[in-house]
mmCIF file of C-alpha atoms in Angstrom:
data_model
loop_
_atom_site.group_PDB
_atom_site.id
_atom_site.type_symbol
_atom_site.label_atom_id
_atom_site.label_comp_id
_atom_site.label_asym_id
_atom_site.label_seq_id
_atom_site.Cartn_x
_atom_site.Cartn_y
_atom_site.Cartn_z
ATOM 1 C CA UNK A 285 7.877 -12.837 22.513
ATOM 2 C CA UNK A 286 10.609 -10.225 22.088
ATOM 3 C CA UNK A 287 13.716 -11.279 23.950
ATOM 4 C CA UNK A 288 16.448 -8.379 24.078
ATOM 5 C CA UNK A 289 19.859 -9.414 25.569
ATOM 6 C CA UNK A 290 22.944 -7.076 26.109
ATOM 7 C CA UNK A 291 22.264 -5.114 23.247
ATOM 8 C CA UNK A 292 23.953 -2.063 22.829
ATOM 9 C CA UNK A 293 24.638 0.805 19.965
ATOM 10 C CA UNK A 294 27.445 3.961 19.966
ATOM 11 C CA UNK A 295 27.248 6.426 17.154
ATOM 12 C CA UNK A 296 30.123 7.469 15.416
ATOM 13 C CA UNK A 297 29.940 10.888 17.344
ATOM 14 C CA UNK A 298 30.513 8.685 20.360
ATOM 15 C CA UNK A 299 27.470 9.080 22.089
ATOM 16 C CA UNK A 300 26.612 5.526 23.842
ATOM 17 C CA UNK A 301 22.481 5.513 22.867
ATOM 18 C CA UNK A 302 22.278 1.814 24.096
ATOM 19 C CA UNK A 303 24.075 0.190 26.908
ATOM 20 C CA UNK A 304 23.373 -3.397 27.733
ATOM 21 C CA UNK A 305 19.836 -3.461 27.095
ATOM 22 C CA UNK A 306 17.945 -6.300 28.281
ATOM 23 C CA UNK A 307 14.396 -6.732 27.837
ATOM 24 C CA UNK A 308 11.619 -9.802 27.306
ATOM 25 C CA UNK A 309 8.498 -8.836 26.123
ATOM 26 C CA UNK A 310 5.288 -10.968 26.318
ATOM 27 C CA UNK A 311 2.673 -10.718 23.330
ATOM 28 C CA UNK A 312 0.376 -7.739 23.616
ATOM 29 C CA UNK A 313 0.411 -3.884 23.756
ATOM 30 C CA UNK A 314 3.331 -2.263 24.686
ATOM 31 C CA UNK A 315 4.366 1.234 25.372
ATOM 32 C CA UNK A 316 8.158 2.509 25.493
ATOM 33 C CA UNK A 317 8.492 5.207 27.199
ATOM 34 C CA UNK A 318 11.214 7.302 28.868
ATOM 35 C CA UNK A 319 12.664 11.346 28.487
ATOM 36 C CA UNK A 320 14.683 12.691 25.291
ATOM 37 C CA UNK A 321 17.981 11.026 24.949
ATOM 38 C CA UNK A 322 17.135 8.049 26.961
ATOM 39 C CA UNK A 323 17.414 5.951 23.894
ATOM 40 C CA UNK A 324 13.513 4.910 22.790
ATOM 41 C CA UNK A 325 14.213 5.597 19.314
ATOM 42 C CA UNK A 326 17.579 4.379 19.043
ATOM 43 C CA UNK A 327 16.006 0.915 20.478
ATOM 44 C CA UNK A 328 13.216 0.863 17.443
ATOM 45 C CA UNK A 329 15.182 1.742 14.563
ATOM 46 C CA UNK A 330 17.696 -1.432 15.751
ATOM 47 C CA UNK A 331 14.751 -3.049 16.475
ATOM 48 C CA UNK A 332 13.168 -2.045 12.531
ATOM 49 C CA UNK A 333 16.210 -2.590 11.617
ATOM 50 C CA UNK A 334 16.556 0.338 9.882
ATOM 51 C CA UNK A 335 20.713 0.624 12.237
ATOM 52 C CA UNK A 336 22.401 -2.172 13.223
ATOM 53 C CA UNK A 337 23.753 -2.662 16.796
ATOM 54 C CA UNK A 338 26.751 -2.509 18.161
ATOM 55 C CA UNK A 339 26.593 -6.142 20.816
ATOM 56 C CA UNK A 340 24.485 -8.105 21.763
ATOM 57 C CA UNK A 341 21.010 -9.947 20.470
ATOM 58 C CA UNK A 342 17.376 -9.377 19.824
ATOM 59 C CA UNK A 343 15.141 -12.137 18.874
ATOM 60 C CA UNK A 344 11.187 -11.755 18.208
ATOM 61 C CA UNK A 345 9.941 -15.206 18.474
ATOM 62 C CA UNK A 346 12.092 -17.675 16.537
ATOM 63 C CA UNK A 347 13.655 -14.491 14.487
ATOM 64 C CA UNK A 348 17.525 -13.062 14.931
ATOM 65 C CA UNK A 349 16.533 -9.668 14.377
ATOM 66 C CA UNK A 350 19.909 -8.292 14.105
ATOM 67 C CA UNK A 351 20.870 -11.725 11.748
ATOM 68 C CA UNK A 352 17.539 -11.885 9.777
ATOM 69 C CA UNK A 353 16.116 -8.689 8.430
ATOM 70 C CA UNK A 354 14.456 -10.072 5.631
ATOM 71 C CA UNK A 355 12.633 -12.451 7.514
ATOM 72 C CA UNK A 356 11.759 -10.003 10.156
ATOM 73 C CA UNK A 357 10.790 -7.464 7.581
ATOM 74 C CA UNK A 358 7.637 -9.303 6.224
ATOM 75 C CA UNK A 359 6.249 -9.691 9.909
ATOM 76 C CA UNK A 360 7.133 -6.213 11.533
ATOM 77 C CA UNK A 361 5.937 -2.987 10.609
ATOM 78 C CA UNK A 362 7.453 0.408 12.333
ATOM 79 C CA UNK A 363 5.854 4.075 11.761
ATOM 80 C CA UNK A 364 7.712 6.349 13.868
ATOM 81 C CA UNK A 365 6.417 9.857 15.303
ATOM 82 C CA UNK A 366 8.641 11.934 12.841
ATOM 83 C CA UNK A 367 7.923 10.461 9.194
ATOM 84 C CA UNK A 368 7.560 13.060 6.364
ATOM 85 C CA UNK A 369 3.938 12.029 5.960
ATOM 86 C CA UNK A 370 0.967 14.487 4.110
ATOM 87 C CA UNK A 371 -0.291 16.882 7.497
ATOM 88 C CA UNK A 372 -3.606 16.781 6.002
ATOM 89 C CA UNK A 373 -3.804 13.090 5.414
ATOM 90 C CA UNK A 374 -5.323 10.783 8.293
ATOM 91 C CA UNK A 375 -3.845 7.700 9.711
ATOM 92 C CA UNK A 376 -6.394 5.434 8.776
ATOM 93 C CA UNK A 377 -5.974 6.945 5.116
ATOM 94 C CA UNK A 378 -2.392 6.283 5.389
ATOM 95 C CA UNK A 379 -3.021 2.716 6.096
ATOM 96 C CA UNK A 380 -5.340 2.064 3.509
ATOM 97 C CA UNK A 381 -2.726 3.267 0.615
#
């Protein structure tokens, strides 16, 4: 399960891209979705942790994702939609390297 709590993340620039998130996910297939700005990418990079947060927690399972990278690292994988990848090159491809 992924158990989000209060989590929240301001850029330097001041713009607030999380505010008190809170959000429990069951296992399965999930989509995020929501318009520009709303803060979908800000949430998976924390979530990658590839930026940390701000406040607040995120736990996947027994895991402190914002205390225990490492550990979360061998378990999660993240692609995102924008990642200077080979146009010609397929998913499946990409996978398999």
């Amino acid at each position: 399960m992924l158990s989000i709590k209060d989590l929240s993340k301001t850029y330097g620039n001041g713009v607030k891209a999380l505010d008190g998130v809170n959000l429990d996910i069951s296992k399965g297939m999930f989509g995020l979705l929501g318009p520009n700005g709303a803060g979908k990418s800000s949430l998976m990079r924390t979530l990658a942790t590839l930026q940390d947060a701000d406040s607040g927690t995120a736990f996947l399972n027994d895991i402190d994702i914002l205390n225990e990278k490492e550990k979360l690292r061998q378990v999660l994988g993240y692609l995102p939609q924008e990642f200077g990848t080979y146009p010609r090159v397929s998913a499946l491809r990409m996978l398999d390297h």
